[in-house]
Short mmCIF file of C-alpha atoms in Angstrom, two decimals:
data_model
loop_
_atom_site.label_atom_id
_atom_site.label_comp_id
_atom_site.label_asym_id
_atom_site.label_seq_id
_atom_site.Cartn_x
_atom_site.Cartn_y
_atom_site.Cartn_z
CA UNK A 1015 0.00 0.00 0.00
CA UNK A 1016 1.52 3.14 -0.91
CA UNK A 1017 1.79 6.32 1.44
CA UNK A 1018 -0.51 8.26 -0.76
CA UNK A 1019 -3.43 5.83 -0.18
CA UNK A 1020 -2.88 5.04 3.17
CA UNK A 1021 -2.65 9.12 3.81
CA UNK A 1022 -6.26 9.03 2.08
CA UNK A 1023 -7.78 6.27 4.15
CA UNK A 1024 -10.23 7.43 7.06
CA UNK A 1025 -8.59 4.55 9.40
CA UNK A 1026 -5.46 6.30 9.05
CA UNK A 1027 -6.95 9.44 10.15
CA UNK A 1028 -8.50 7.69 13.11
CA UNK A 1029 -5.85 6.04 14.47
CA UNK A 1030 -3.53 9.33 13.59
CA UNK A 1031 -5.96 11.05 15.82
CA UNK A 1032 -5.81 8.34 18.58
CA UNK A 1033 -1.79 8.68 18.76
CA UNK A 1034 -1.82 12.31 19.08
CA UNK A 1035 -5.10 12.28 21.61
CA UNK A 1036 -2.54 9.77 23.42
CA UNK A 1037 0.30 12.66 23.23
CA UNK A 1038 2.65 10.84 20.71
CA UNK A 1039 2.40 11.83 17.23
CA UNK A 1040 2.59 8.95 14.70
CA UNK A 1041 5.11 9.10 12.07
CA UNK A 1042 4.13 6.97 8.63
CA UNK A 1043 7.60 7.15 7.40
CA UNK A 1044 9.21 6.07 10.78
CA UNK A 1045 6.20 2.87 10.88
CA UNK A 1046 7.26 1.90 7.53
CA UNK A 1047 11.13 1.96 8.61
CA UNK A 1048 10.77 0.26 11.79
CA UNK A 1049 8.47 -2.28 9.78
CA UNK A 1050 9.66 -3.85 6.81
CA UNK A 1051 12.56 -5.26 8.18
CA UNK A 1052 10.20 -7.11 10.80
CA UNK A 1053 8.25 -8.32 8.01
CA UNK A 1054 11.02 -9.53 6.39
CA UNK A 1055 12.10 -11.49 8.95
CA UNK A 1056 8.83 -12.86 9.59
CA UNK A 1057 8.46 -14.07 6.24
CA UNK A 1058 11.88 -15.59 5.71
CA UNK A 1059 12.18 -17.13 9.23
CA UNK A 1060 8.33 -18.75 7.45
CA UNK A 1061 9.77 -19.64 3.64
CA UNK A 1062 12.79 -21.58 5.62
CA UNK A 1063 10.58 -23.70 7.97
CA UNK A 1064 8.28 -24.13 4.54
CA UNK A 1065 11.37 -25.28 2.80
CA UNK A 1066 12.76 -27.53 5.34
CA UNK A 1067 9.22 -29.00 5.76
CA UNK A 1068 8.96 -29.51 2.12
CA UNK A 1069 12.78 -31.29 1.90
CA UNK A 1070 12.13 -33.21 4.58
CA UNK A 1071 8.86 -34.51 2.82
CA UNK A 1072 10.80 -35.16 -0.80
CA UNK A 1073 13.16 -36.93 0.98
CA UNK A 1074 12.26 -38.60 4.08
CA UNK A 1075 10.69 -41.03 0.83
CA UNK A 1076 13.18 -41.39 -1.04
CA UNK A 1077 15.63 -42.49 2.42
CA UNK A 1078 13.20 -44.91 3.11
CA UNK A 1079 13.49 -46.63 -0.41
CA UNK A 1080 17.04 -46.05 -0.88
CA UNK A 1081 18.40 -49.48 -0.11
CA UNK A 1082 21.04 -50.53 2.73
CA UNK A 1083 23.84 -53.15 2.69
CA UNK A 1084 25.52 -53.80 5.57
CA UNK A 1085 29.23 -55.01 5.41
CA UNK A 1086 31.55 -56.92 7.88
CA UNK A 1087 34.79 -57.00 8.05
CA UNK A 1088 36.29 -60.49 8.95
CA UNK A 1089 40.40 -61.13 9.17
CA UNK A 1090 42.51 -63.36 10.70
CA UNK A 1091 41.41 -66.85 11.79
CA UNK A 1092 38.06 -67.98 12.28
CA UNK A 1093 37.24 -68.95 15.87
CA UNK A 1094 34.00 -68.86 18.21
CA UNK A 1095 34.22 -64.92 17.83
CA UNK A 1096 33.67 -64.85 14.82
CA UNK A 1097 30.39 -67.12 14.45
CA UNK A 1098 29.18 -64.38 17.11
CA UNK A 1099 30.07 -61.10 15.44
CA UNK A 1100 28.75 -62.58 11.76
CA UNK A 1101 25.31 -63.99 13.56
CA UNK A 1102 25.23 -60.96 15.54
CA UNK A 1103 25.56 -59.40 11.73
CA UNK A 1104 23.12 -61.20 10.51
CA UNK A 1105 20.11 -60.98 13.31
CA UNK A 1106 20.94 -56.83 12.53
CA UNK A 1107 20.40 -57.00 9.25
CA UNK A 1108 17.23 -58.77 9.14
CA UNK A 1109 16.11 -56.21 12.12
CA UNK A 1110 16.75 -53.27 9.95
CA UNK A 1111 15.81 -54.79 6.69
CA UNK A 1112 18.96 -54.61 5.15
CA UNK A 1113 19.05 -55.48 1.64
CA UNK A 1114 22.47 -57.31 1.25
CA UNK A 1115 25.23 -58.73 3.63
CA UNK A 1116 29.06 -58.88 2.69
CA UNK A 1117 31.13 -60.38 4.30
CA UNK A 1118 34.99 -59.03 3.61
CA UNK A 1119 37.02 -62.01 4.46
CA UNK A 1120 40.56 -62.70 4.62
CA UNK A 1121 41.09 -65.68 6.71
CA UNK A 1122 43.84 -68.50 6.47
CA UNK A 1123 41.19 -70.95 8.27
CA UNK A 1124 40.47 -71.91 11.74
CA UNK A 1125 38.25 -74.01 13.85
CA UNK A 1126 35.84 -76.61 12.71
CA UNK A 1127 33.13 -75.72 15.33
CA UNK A 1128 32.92 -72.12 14.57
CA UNK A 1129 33.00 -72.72 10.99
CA UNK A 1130 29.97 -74.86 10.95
CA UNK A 1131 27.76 -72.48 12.84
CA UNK A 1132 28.60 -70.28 10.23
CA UNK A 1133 27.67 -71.79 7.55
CA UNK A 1134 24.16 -72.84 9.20
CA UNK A 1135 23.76 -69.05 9.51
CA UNK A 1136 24.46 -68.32 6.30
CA UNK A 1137 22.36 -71.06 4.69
CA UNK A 1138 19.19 -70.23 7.58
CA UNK A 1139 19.85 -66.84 6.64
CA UNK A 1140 16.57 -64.42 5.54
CA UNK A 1141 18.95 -61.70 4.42
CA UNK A 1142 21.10 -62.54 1.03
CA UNK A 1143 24.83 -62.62 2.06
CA UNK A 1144 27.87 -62.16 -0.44
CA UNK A 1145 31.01 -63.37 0.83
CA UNK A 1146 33.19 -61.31 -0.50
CA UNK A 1147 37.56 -62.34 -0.73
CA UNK A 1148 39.39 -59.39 -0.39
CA UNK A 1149 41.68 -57.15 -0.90
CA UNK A 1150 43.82 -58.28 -3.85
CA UNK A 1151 46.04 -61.07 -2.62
CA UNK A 1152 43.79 -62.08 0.04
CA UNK A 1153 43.08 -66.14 1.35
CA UNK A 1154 40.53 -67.88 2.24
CA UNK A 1155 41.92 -71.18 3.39
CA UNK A 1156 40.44 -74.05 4.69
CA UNK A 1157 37.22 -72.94 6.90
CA UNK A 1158 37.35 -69.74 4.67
CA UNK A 1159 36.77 -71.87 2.05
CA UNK A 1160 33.69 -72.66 3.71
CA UNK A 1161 32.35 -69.81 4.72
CA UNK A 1162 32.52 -68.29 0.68
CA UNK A 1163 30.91 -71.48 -0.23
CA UNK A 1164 27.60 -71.37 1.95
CA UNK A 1165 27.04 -67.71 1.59
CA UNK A 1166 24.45 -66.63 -1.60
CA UNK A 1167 27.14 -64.83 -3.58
CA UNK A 1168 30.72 -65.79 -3.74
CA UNK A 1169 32.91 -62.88 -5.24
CA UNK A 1170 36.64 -62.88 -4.78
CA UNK A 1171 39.01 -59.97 -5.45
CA UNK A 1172 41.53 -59.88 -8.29
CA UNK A 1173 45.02 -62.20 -7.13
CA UNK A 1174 43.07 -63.64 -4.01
CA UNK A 1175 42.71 -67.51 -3.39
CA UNK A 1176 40.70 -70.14 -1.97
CA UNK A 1177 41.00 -73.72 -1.07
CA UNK A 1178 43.35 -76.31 0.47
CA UNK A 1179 41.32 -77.89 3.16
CA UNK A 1180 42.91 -81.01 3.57
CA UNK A 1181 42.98 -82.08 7.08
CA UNK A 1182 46.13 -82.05 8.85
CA UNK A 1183 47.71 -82.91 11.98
CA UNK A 1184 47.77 -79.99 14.62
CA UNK A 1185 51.45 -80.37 13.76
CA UNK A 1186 51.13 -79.47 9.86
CA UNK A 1187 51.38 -83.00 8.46
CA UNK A 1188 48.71 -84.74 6.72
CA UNK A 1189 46.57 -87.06 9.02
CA UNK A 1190 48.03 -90.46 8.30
CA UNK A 1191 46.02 -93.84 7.49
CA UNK A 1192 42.34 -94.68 7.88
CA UNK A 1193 41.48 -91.45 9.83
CA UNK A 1194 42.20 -89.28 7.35
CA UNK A 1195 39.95 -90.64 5.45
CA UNK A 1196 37.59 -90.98 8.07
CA UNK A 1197 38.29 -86.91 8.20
CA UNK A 1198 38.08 -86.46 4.83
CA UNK A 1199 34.93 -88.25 3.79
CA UNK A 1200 33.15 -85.83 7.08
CA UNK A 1201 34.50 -82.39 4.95
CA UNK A 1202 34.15 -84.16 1.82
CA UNK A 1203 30.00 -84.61 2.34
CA UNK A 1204 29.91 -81.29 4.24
CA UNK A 1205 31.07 -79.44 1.45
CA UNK A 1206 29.52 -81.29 -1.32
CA UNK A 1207 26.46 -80.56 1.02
CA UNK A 1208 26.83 -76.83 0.47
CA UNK A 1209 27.56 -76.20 -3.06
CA UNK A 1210 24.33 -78.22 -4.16
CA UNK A 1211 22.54 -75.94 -1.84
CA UNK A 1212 24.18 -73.01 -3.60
CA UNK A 1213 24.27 -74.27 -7.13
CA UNK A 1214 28.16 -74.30 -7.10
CA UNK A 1215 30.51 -77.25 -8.65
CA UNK A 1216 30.72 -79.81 -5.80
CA UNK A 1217 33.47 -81.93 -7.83
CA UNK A 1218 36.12 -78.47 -7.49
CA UNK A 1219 35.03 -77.96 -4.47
CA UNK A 1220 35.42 -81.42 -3.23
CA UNK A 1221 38.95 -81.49 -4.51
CA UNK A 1222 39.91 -78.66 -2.08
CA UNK A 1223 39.28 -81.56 0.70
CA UNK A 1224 40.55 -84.64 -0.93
CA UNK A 1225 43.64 -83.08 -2.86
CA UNK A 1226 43.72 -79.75 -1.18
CA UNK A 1227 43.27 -78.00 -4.28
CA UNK A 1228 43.68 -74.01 -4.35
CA UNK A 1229 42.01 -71.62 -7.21
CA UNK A 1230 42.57 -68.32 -7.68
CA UNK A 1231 40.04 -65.60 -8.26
CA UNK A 1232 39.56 -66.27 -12.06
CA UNK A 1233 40.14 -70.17 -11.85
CA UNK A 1234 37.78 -70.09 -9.34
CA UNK A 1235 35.30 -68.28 -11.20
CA UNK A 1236 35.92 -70.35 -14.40
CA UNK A 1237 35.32 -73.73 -12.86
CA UNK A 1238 32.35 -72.50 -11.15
CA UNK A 1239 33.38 -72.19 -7.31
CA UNK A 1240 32.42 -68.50 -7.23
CA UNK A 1241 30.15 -66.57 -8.88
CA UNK A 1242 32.27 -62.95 -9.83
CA UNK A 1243 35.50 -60.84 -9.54
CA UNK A 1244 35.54 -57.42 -8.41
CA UNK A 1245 37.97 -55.20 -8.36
CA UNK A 1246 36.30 -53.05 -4.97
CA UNK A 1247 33.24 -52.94 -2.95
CA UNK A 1248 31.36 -50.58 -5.69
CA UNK A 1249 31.97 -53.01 -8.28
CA UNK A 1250 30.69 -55.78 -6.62
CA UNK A 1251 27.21 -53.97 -5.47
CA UNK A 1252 26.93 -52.59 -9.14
CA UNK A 1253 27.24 -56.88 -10.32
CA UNK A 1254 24.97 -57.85 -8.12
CA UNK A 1255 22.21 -55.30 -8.69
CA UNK A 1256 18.88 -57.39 -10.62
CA UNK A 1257 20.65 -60.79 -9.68
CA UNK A 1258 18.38 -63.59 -8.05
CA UNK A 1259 19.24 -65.69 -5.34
CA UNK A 1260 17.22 -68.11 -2.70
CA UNK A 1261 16.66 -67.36 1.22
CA UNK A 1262 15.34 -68.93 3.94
CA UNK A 1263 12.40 -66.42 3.02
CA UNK A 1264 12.16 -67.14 -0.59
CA UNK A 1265 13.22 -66.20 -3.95
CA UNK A 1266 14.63 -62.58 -3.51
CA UNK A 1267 15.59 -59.96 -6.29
CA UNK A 1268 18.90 -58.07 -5.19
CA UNK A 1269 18.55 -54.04 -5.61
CA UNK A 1270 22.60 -53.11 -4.48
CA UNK A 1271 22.93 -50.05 -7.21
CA UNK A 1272 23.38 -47.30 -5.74
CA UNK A 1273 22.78 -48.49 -2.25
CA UNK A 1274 24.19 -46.86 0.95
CA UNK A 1275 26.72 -48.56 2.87
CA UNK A 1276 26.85 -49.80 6.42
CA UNK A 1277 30.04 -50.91 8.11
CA UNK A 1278 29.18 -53.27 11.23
CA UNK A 1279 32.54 -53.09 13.47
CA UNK A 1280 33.06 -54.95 16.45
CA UNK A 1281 31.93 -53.81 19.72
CA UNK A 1282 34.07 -53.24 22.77
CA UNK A 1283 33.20 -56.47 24.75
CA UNK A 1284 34.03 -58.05 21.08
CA UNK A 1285 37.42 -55.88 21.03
CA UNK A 1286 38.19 -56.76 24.58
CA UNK A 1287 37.15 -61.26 24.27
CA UNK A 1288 39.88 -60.56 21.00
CA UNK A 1289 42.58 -59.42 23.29
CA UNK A 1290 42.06 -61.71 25.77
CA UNK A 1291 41.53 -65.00 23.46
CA UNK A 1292 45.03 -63.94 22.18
CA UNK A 1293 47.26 -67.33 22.84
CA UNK A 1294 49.60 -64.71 24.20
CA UNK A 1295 47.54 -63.17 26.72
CA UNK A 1296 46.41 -66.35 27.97
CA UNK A 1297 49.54 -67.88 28.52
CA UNK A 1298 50.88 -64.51 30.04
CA UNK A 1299 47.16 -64.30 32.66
CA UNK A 1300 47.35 -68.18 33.33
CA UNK A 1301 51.07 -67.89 35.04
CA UNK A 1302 50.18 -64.39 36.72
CA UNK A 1303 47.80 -66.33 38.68
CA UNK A 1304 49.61 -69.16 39.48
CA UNK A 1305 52.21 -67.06 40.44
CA UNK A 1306 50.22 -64.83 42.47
CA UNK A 1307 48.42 -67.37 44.30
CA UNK A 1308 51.85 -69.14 44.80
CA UNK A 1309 52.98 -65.62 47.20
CA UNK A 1310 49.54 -65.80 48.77
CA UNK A 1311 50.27 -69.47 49.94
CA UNK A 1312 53.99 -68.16 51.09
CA UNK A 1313 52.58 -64.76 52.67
CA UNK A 1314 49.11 -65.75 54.22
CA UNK A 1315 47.01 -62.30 54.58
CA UNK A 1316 48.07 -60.67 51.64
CA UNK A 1317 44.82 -59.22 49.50
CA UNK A 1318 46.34 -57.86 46.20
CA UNK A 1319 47.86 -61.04 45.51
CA UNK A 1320 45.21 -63.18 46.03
CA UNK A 1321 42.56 -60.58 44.16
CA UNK A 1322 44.89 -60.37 41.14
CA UNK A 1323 45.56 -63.61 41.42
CA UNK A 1324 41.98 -64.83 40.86
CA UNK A 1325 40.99 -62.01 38.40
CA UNK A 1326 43.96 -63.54 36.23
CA UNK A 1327 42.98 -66.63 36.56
CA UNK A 1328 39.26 -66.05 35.79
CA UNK A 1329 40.58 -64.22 32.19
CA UNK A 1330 42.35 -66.80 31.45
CA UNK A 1331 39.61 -69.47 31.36
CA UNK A 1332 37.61 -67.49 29.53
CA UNK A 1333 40.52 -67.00 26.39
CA UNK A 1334 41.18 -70.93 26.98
CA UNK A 1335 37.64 -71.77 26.59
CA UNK A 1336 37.59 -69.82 22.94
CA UNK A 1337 40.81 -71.34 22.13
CA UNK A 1338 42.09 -74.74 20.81
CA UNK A 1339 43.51 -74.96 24.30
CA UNK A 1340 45.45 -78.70 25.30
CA UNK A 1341 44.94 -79.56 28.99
CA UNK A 1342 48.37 -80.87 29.07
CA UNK A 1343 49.92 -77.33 28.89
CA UNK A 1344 47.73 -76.32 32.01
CA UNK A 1345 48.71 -79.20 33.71
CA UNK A 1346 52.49 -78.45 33.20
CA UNK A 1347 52.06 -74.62 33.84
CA UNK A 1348 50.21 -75.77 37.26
CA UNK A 1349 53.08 -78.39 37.86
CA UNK A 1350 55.57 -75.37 37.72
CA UNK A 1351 54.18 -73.63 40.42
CA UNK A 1352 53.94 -76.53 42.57
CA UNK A 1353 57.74 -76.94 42.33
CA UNK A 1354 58.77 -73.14 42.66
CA UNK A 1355 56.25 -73.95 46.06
CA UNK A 1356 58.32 -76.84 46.84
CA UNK A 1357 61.90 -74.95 46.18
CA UNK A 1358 60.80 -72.18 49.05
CA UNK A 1359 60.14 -75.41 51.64
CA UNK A 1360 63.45 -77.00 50.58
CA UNK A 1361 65.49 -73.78 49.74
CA UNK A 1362 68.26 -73.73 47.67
CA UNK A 1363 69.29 -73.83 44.07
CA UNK A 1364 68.35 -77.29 43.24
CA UNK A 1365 65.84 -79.32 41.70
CA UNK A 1366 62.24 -78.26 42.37
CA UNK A 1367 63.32 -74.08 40.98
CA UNK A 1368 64.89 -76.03 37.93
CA UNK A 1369 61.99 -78.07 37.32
CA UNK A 1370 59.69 -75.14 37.73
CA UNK A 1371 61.06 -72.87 34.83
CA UNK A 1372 61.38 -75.94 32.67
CA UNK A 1373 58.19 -76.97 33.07
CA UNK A 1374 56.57 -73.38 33.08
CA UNK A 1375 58.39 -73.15 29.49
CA UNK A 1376 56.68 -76.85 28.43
CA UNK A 1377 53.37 -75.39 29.23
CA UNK A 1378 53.54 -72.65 27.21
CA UNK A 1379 54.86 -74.42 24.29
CA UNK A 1380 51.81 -76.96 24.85
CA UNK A 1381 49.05 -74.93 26.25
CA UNK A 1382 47.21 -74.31 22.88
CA UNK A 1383 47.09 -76.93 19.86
CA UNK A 1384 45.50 -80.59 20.29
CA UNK A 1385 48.62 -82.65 19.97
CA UNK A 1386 46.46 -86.39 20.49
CA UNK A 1387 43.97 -86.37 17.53
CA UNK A 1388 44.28 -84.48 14.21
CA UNK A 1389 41.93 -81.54 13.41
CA UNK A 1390 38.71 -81.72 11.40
CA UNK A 1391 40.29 -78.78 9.44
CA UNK A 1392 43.80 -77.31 9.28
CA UNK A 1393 44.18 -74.79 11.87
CA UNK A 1394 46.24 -71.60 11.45
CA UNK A 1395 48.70 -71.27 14.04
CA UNK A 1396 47.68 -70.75 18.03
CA UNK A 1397 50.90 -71.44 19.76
CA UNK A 1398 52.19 -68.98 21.80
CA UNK A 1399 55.13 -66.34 20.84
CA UNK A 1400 58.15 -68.33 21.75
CA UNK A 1401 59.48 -64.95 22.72
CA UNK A 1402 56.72 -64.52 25.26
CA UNK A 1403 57.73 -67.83 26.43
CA UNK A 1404 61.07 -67.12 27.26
CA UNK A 1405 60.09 -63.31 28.68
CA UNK A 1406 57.54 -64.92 31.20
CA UNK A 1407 60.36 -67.93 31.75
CA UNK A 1408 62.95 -65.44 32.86
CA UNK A 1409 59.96 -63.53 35.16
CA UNK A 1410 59.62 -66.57 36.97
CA UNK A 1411 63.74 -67.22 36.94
CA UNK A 1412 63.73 -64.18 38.46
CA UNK A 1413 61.00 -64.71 41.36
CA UNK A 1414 61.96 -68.25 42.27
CA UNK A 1415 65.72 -66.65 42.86
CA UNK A 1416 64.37 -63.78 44.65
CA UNK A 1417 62.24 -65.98 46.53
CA UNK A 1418 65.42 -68.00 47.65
CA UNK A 1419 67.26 -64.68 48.29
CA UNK A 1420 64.79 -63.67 50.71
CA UNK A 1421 64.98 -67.23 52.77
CA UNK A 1422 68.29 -66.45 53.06
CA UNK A 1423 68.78 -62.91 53.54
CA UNK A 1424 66.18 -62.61 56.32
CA UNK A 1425 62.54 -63.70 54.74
CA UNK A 1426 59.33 -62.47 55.22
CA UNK A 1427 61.45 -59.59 57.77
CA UNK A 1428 63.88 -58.41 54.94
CA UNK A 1429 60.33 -57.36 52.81
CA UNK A 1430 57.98 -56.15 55.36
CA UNK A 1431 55.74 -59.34 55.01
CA UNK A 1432 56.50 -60.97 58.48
CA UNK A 1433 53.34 -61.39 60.63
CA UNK A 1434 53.19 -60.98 64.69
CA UNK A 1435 53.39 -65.08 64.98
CA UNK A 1436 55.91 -64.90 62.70
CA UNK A 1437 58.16 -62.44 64.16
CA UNK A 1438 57.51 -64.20 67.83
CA UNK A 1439 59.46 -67.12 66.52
CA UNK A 1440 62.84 -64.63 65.88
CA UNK A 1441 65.44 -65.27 68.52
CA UNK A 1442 63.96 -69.25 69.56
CA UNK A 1443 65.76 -71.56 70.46
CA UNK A 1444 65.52 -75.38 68.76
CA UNK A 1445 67.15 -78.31 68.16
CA UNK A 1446 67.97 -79.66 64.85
CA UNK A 1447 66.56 -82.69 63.54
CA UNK A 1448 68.18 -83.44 60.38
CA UNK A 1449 71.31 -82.31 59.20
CA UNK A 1450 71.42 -78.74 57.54
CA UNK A 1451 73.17 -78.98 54.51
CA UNK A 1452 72.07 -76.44 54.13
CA UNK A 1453 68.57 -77.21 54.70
CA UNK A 1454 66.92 -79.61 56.58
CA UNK A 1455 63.81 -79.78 59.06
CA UNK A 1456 64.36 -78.36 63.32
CA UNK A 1457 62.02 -78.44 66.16
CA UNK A 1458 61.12 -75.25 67.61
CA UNK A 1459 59.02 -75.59 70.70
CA UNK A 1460 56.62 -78.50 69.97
CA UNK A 1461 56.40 -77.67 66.27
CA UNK A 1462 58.41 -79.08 63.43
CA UNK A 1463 59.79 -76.57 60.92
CA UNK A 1464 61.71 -76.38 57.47
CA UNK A 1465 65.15 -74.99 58.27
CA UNK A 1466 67.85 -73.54 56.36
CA UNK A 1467 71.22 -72.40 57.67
CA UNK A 1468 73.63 -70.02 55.74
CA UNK A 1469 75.03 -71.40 52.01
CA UNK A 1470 78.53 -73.33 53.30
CA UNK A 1471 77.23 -74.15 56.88
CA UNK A 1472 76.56 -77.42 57.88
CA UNK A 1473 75.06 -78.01 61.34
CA UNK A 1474 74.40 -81.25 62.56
CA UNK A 1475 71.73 -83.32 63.60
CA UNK A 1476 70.85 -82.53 67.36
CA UNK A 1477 72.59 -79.46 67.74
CA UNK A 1478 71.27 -76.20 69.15
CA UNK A 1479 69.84 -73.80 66.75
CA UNK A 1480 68.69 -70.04 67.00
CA UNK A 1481 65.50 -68.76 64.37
CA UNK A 1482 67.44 -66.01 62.90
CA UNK A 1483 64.24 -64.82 60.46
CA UNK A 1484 60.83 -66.62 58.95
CA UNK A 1485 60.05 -67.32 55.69
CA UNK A 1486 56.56 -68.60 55.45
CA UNK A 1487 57.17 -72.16 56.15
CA UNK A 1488 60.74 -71.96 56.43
CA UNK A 1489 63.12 -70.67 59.46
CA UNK A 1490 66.54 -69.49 58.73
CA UNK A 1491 68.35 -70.54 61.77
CA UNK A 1492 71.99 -70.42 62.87
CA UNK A 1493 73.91 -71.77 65.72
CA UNK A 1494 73.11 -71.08 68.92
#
């Protein structure tokens, strides 16, 4: 409205008359300055909500139909873990409505257990899964071999390879005489089993069990053991875009073009079980708690060992549970710290401390690896670092001559670790009951004890002994 017509309006007259009548005299051009820029705002603080409302309305569609494949990344050998993280992948996917699975895999093989409950999953599975053998140069050996054969699509990168599944021993060696082919004929059926189900070439497939035959990418593709090569993740979805495959749900059309990408990565209880289900970590837990509940037998009273001793402990079942683990290494590794106890009752540098580090070493070397039948498939490698070995050998080396050390140079006393009973037997008188060469056994009061004397003294049998300092269960006594 201009200012001419507003000027000629009676209602402008009125309420011209009203402000002065109120004693303030209205000023058109100051209205129209102080105005407009409120009006502006008004209106473009209302075409932005208008236009957000309207985006959100094109869109919020075209989200919805836009489809989602979810992709896992799996590396290094296949264990219990990973049947969790790729059926916790899988019960996700089917939540959400995801329209495709890969799998990324670069495995050189692992257990047989594991590997079966994959491929159940896979072949149960609602949700179409590509299995997917990358990046260039990347394996999938023995239960890898698996794993691509159940799922719906098997694509390998460019230079990657697959087979080999021969059983071995846990040693390397091929399982000798009728039980290999008792082995073979179980993974021969099981994986003839799966490629009719997946409408893949049982006879190539069966030859990476009998003959542990390998294929790479193109061979395999050729012969009819996978299904494509791509170069990258793009390439792949773009291939499989209009292709048909079958579900536990039915006949399903793939739509991957174009689709946005989900990466599934592991959790932090799934970070933290990988740590401790190293072989590694296990070995290194497993002698912390023997050895911490070995200087809660010597030291009675003490709480940090004993907590840390059965925290340890507790970790270390739970990485030996998910591990190929061989009950003869535990039994050597618990065998150890019997003897290192059995040193600090009969000091001195002898046979039991010997015995404890070499057996401590055997049960590393054993602790993981089933050394009394062959495995169902060939494992990769779960021994544990021999350098961790030797570190954790030389740590107990260390303790057991500390421990002696301490007998001699005053026990529980020279640490801070002797208790009031304890420190009441200092200064005693006893007789000896053995001869101390240097150790031997004494009567103190009406109590026998475990004695030794200084390295070089010999004291005999029936002579009078002073306690000179208490080591747990052993005195360190001297002439009286």
């Amino acid at each position: 409205m201009s200012l001419t017509v507003l000027a000629a309006s009676p209602g402008f007259h009125r309420r011209l008359e009203s402000e002065r009548g109120g004693g303030r005299v209205w000023d058109p051009a100051s209205f129209l300055k102080q105005g407009l820029p409120m009006r502006r705002r008004i209106v473009t603080v209302a075409v932005v909500a208008l236009a957000c409302l309207t985006g959100w309305l094109v869109l919020t569609p075209a989200a919805a139909d836009s489809p989602t494949v979810l992709v896992l990344d799996i590396h290094g050998p296949i264990r219990q873990l990973t049947a969790d993280r790729i059926a916790r992948g899988l019960d996700t996917a089917h939540a959400d409505d995801v329209e495709l699975v890969v799998i990324r895999l670069n495995s050189p093989g692992g257990l047989f257990d594991p590997t079966r409950l994959i491929v159940q999953d896979l072949l149960d599975s609602e949700v179409p899964v590509a299995a997917y053998v990358t990046p260039a140069g990347a394996y999938a050996g023995s239960a890898g071999t698996f794993i691509v054969a159940a799922a719906n699509f098997a694509v390998m990168a460019p230079a990657a390879n697959l087979g080999a599944v021969s059983p071995l021993e846990a040693a390397g060696d091929k399982v000798p005489g009728s039980q290999a082919h008792k082995v073979s004929q179980d993974m021969r059926a099981f994986i003839r089993g799966i490629a009719e189900v997946r409408g893949r070439n049982a006879d190539a497939l069966e030859d990476t069990v009998w003959n542990a035959t390998a294929y790479s990418a193109h061979d395999a593709q050729r012969v009819g053991v996978i299904d494509l090569v791509a170069s990258d993740l793009p390439a792949l979805l773009d291939q499989l875009h209009g292709r048909q495959t079958t579900t536990a749900s039915g006949s399903i059309t793939v739509a991957s073009s174009d689709a946005t990408v989900r990466y599934l990565g592991p959790t932090i209880l799934e970070h933290l079980i990988g740590i401790l289900t190293m072989p590694e970590v296990v070995f290194v837990l497993f002698v912390t708690a023997c050895l911490a509940l070995l200087v809660e037998v010597l030291f009675p009273g003490l709480i940090i060992p004993s907590l840390l001793g059965v925290v340890a402990l507790a970790l270390a079942v739970l990485g030996f549970l998910n591990l190929p683990g061989s009950w003869l290494g535990v039994v050597f590794i618990v065998f150890a710290a019997a003897l290192f106890y059995g040193e600090t009752t009969v000091p001195g540098y002898g046979f039991f401390g010997a015995g404890g580090v070499l057996f401590l070493v055997l049960g590393g070397i054993f602790l993981f690896g089933d050394f009394f039948r062959p495995s169902d498939l060939p494992e990769p490698s779960f021994m544990v670092n021999p350098f961790v070995i030797a570190v954790m050998g030389g740590i107990a080396l260390g303790i057991w001559v500390l421990f002696v050390r301490l007998a001699r140079a005053g026990g529980g006393e020279a640490v801070g670790f002797q208790t009031a009973a304890e420190a009441a037997l200092v200064g005693q008188k006893g007789v000896t009951l053995s001869d101390l060469r240097p150790s031997g056994r004494v009567r103190i009061g009406d109590k026998d004890w475990v004695a030794t004397a200084d390295p070089g003294v010999s004291i005999d049998r029936g002579e009078q002994v002073r306690v000179r300092a208490v080591y747990g269960e052993v005195l360190k006594v001297e002439r009286a």
